[in-house]
Coordinates of C-alpha atoms in Angstrom, one line a residue:
Chain N
E1 CA -27.8 83.6 -12.1
I2 CA -26.3 81.2 -14.6
V3 CA -23.8 83.0 -16.8
M4 CA -23.5 81.9 -20.4
T5 CA -20.4 82.5 -22.5
Q6 CA -20.0 81.8 -26.2
S7 CA -16.9 81.5 -28.4
P8 CA -15.6 82.8 -30.6
A9 CA -17.3 86.2 -30.8
T10 CA -16.9 86.2 -34.6
L11 CA -16.3 83.2 -36.8
S12 CA -15.2 83.8 -40.4
V13 CA -16.1 80.9 -42.7
S14 CA -16.3 80.3 -46.4
P15 CA -19.5 78.9 -47.9
G16 CA -19.4 75.1 -47.9
E17 CA -17.1 74.9 -44.9
R18 CA -17.9 73.6 -41.4
A19 CA -18.6 76.0 -38.5
T20 CA -18.3 75.0 -34.9
L21 CA -19.7 77.3 -32.2
S22 CA -19.2 76.8 -28.5
C23 CA -21.3 77.7 -25.5
R24 CA -20.4 77.3 -21.9
A25 CA -22.5 77.6 -18.7
S26 CA -21.3 78.7 -15.3
Q27 CA -23.2 75.7 -13.7
S28 CA -24.7 72.5 -15.0
L29 CA -27.7 72.7 -17.2
S30 CA -28.3 69.0 -17.8
S31 CA -29.5 69.2 -21.4
N32 CA -31.7 72.4 -20.9
L33 CA -29.9 74.4 -23.7
A34 CA -31.3 75.9 -26.8
W35 CA -29.7 77.5 -29.9
Y36 CA -31.2 80.4 -31.9
Q37 CA -30.3 82.0 -35.2
Q38 CA -30.9 85.7 -35.8
K39 CA -30.5 87.6 -39.0
P40 CA -30.4 91.4 -39.2
G41 CA -33.9 93.0 -38.8
Q42 CA -35.5 89.6 -38.0
A43 CA -36.7 87.9 -34.9
P44 CA -34.6 85.0 -33.6
R45 CA -35.4 81.5 -34.9
L46 CA -35.2 78.4 -32.7
L47 CA -32.7 75.9 -34.2
I48 CA -32.0 73.3 -31.4
Y49 CA -33.5 72.5 -28.0
G50 CA -32.6 69.9 -25.4
A51 CA -29.0 70.5 -26.5
S52 CA -29.4 68.2 -29.5
T53 CA -33.0 68.1 -30.9
R54 CA -33.5 70.0 -34.1
A55 CA -36.6 72.2 -34.1
T56 CA -39.3 71.9 -36.8
D57 CA -38.1 72.5 -40.3
I58 CA -34.5 73.0 -39.3
P59 CA -32.1 71.5 -41.9
A60 CA -30.0 68.5 -40.9
R61 CA -26.8 70.5 -41.5
F62 CA -27.4 72.0 -38.0
S63 CA -26.5 69.8 -35.1
G64 CA -26.1 70.3 -31.4
I65 CA -24.2 68.3 -28.8
G66 CA -23.3 68.6 -25.2
S67 CA -24.6 68.3 -21.6
G68 CA -23.7 69.8 -18.3
T69 CA -21.7 73.0 -18.9
E70 CA -20.2 72.5 -22.4
F71 CA -22.3 72.6 -25.6
T72 CA -21.5 72.9 -29.3
L73 CA -23.5 73.9 -32.4
T74 CA -22.1 72.6 -35.7
I75 CA -23.2 73.8 -39.1
S76 CA -21.8 71.1 -41.4
S77 CA -21.6 73.0 -44.7
L78 CA -22.4 76.7 -44.5
Q79 CA -25.0 78.0 -47.0
S80 CA -25.3 81.7 -47.8
E81 CA -28.5 81.9 -45.7
D82 CA -26.6 80.7 -42.6
F83 CA -24.5 83.8 -42.1
A84 CA -26.1 85.3 -39.0
V85 CA -25.7 85.7 -35.2
Y86 CA -26.2 82.5 -33.1
Y87 CA -27.2 82.6 -29.4
C88 CA -27.4 79.9 -26.9
Q89 CA -29.9 80.0 -24.0
Q90 CA -30.3 78.1 -20.8
Y91 CA -33.6 77.1 -19.4
N92 CA -32.5 75.0 -16.5
K93 CA -33.1 77.7 -13.9
W94 CA -34.5 81.1 -13.5
P95 CA -33.6 83.7 -14.6
L96 CA -33.4 82.3 -18.1
T97 CA -30.2 83.6 -19.7
F98 CA -28.7 83.9 -23.1
G99 CA -25.1 83.9 -24.3
P100 CA -23.6 87.1 -25.9
G101 CA -23.8 85.5 -29.4
T102 CA -21.4 84.3 -32.1
K103 CA -21.5 86.1 -35.4
V104 CA -20.9 83.8 -38.4
A105 CA -19.4 86.0 -41.1
I106 CA -18.4 85.3 -44.7
K107 CA -14.7 84.8 -45.1
Chain V
E1 CA -49.9 79.4 -38.9
V2 CA -48.6 80.6 -35.6
Q3 CA -48.6 84.4 -35.2
L4 CA -47.7 86.7 -32.3
V5 CA -48.3 90.4 -32.7
E6 CA -47.0 92.9 -30.2
S7 CA -48.4 96.4 -29.6
G8 CA -48.2 99.2 -27.1
G9 CA -44.7 100.4 -27.6
G10 CA -43.5 103.9 -28.1
L11 CA -41.5 106.8 -26.6
V12 CA -41.9 107.4 -22.9
Q13 CA -40.1 109.5 -20.3
P14 CA -38.1 108.0 -17.6
G15 CA -40.2 107.1 -14.5
R16 CA -43.4 106.7 -16.6
S17 CA -45.3 103.5 -17.4
L18 CA -46.2 101.6 -20.6
R19 CA -48.2 98.4 -21.2
L20 CA -47.3 96.0 -23.9
S21 CA -49.7 93.5 -25.4
C22 CA -49.2 90.4 -27.5
E23 CA -52.1 88.9 -29.4
V24 CA -51.6 85.3 -30.7
S25 CA -53.2 83.0 -33.1
G26 CA -52.6 79.6 -34.7
F27 CA -52.1 77.6 -31.6
N28 CA -53.9 76.7 -28.3
F29 CA -52.7 79.7 -26.2
D30 CA -53.8 78.3 -22.9
D31 CA -51.6 75.2 -23.3
Y32 CA -48.3 77.1 -23.3
G33 CA -46.1 79.3 -21.3
M34 CA -45.3 82.7 -22.7
H35 CA -42.4 85.1 -22.4
W36 CA -41.1 88.6 -23.1
V37 CA -37.5 88.9 -24.4
R38 CA -35.9 92.2 -25.2
Q39 CA -32.9 93.4 -27.3
A40 CA -31.3 96.7 -26.8
P41 CA -30.1 98.4 -30.0
G42 CA -27.0 96.6 -31.3
K43 CA -27.0 94.2 -28.3
G44 CA -27.9 90.6 -27.6
L45 CA -31.0 88.9 -26.3
D46 CA -32.2 89.5 -22.7
W47 CA -35.1 87.5 -21.1
V48 CA -37.4 89.8 -19.3
A49 CA -40.3 87.7 -17.8
G50 CA -42.2 84.4 -18.3
I51 CA -45.6 83.0 -17.2
S52 CA -46.9 79.5 -17.2
W53 CA -50.0 78.4 -19.0
N54 CA -52.3 79.0 -16.0
S55 CA -50.4 82.0 -14.5
G56 CA -49.4 79.8 -11.6
S57 CA -45.7 80.2 -12.2
I58 CA -44.2 83.6 -13.0
G59 CA -40.6 84.7 -13.2
Y60 CA -38.7 87.9 -13.9
A61 CA -35.1 89.0 -14.7
D62 CA -33.5 90.7 -11.7
S63 CA -33.3 93.9 -13.7
V64 CA -37.0 94.3 -14.0
K65 CA -38.3 92.6 -10.8
G66 CA -40.6 94.9 -8.8
R67 CA -41.1 97.2 -11.8
F68 CA -42.6 95.0 -14.5
T69 CA -45.6 92.7 -14.3
I70 CA -46.3 89.9 -16.8
S71 CA -49.9 88.6 -17.1
R72 CA -52.1 86.8 -19.6
D73 CA -55.8 86.5 -20.5
N74 CA -56.4 83.0 -22.0
A75 CA -59.9 83.9 -23.1
K76 CA -58.5 86.8 -25.2
K77 CA -55.4 84.8 -26.3
S78 CA -53.3 87.7 -25.1
L79 CA -50.1 88.3 -23.1
Y80 CA -49.2 91.6 -21.4
L81 CA -46.3 93.3 -19.9
Q82 CA -47.0 96.2 -17.5
M83 CA -43.8 98.3 -17.3
N84 CA -43.6 100.9 -14.5
S85 CA -40.8 103.2 -13.3
L86 CA -39.2 102.9 -16.8
R87 CA -35.4 103.6 -17.1
V88 CA -33.3 104.7 -20.0
E89 CA -31.7 101.2 -20.0
D90 CA -35.1 99.6 -20.6
T91 CA -34.9 101.0 -24.2
A92 CA -35.1 98.0 -26.5
L93 CA -37.1 96.0 -29.0
Y94 CA -39.4 93.8 -27.0
Y95 CA -40.4 90.4 -28.3
C96 CA -43.3 88.2 -27.3
A97 CA -42.2 84.6 -27.5
K98 CA -44.1 81.3 -27.1
G99 CA -42.8 78.7 -24.8
H100 CA -42.3 75.1 -26.0
Y101 CA -43.9 73.7 -22.9
S102 CA -46.7 74.7 -20.5
G103 CA -44.4 76.0 -17.7
S104 CA -42.4 79.1 -17.4
S105 CA -38.8 77.8 -17.5
D106 CA -38.4 77.1 -21.1
H107 CA -37.1 77.8 -24.6
F108 CA -39.0 79.7 -27.2
D109 CA -40.2 78.2 -30.4
F110 CA -42.1 81.1 -32.0
W111 CA -41.4 84.8 -31.8
G112 CA -43.3 88.0 -32.7
Q113 CA -41.6 90.7 -34.8
G114 CA -41.1 92.9 -31.8
I115 CA -42.2 96.3 -30.6
V116 CA -39.9 99.2 -29.9
V117 CA -39.8 100.9 -26.5
T118 CA -37.8 104.0 -26.2
V119 CA -37.2 105.6 -22.7
S120 CA -35.9 109.1 -23.1
S121 CA -36.5 112.6 -21.7

């Protein structure tokens, strides 16, 4: 099983600032990595797939980069609606696995 | 508009069975892989099972292999999860999720709102 780790567990950021979230895989994923946002009481929402392709209707302030085992999600200028938990997920190999999440909190 | 609506959840005793259903609309169901993902209370996301567009490729998490069975009926635009020998640790919110591609190793571009399964004596 591919183990996904995310850091930090919690990121405290002020509105308007940049947030950088990391995701690491225990083995190479090529670019088969997705990012999701989840707000309390809501289903997850796909943000990024293929490590760097924004999903439909996702604002340009969200960007992803990486390949192999190291990946990064950047939110360039945090808006109030961006405070949430972010998960990475690998789909390179079964079983599909998620990281434990990074909570982006208001500073 | 893409919609996925789960049903069939509830409270069940350990060792018993439950069958979840997911009815979809707003897209060509038989073109895409489908998945079940769960989230235990206060915890992260956990992939449970996935099935390709034609049921030719199916995968399970190790934690449910041999106990859960995923299936689909393309004519009814429905996805199912038969859960047998349920354990307390299966307690979670179960999401139905649409794959981005036709296969079963994929990411998820649309999600239902989830259905609660509680396993308790």
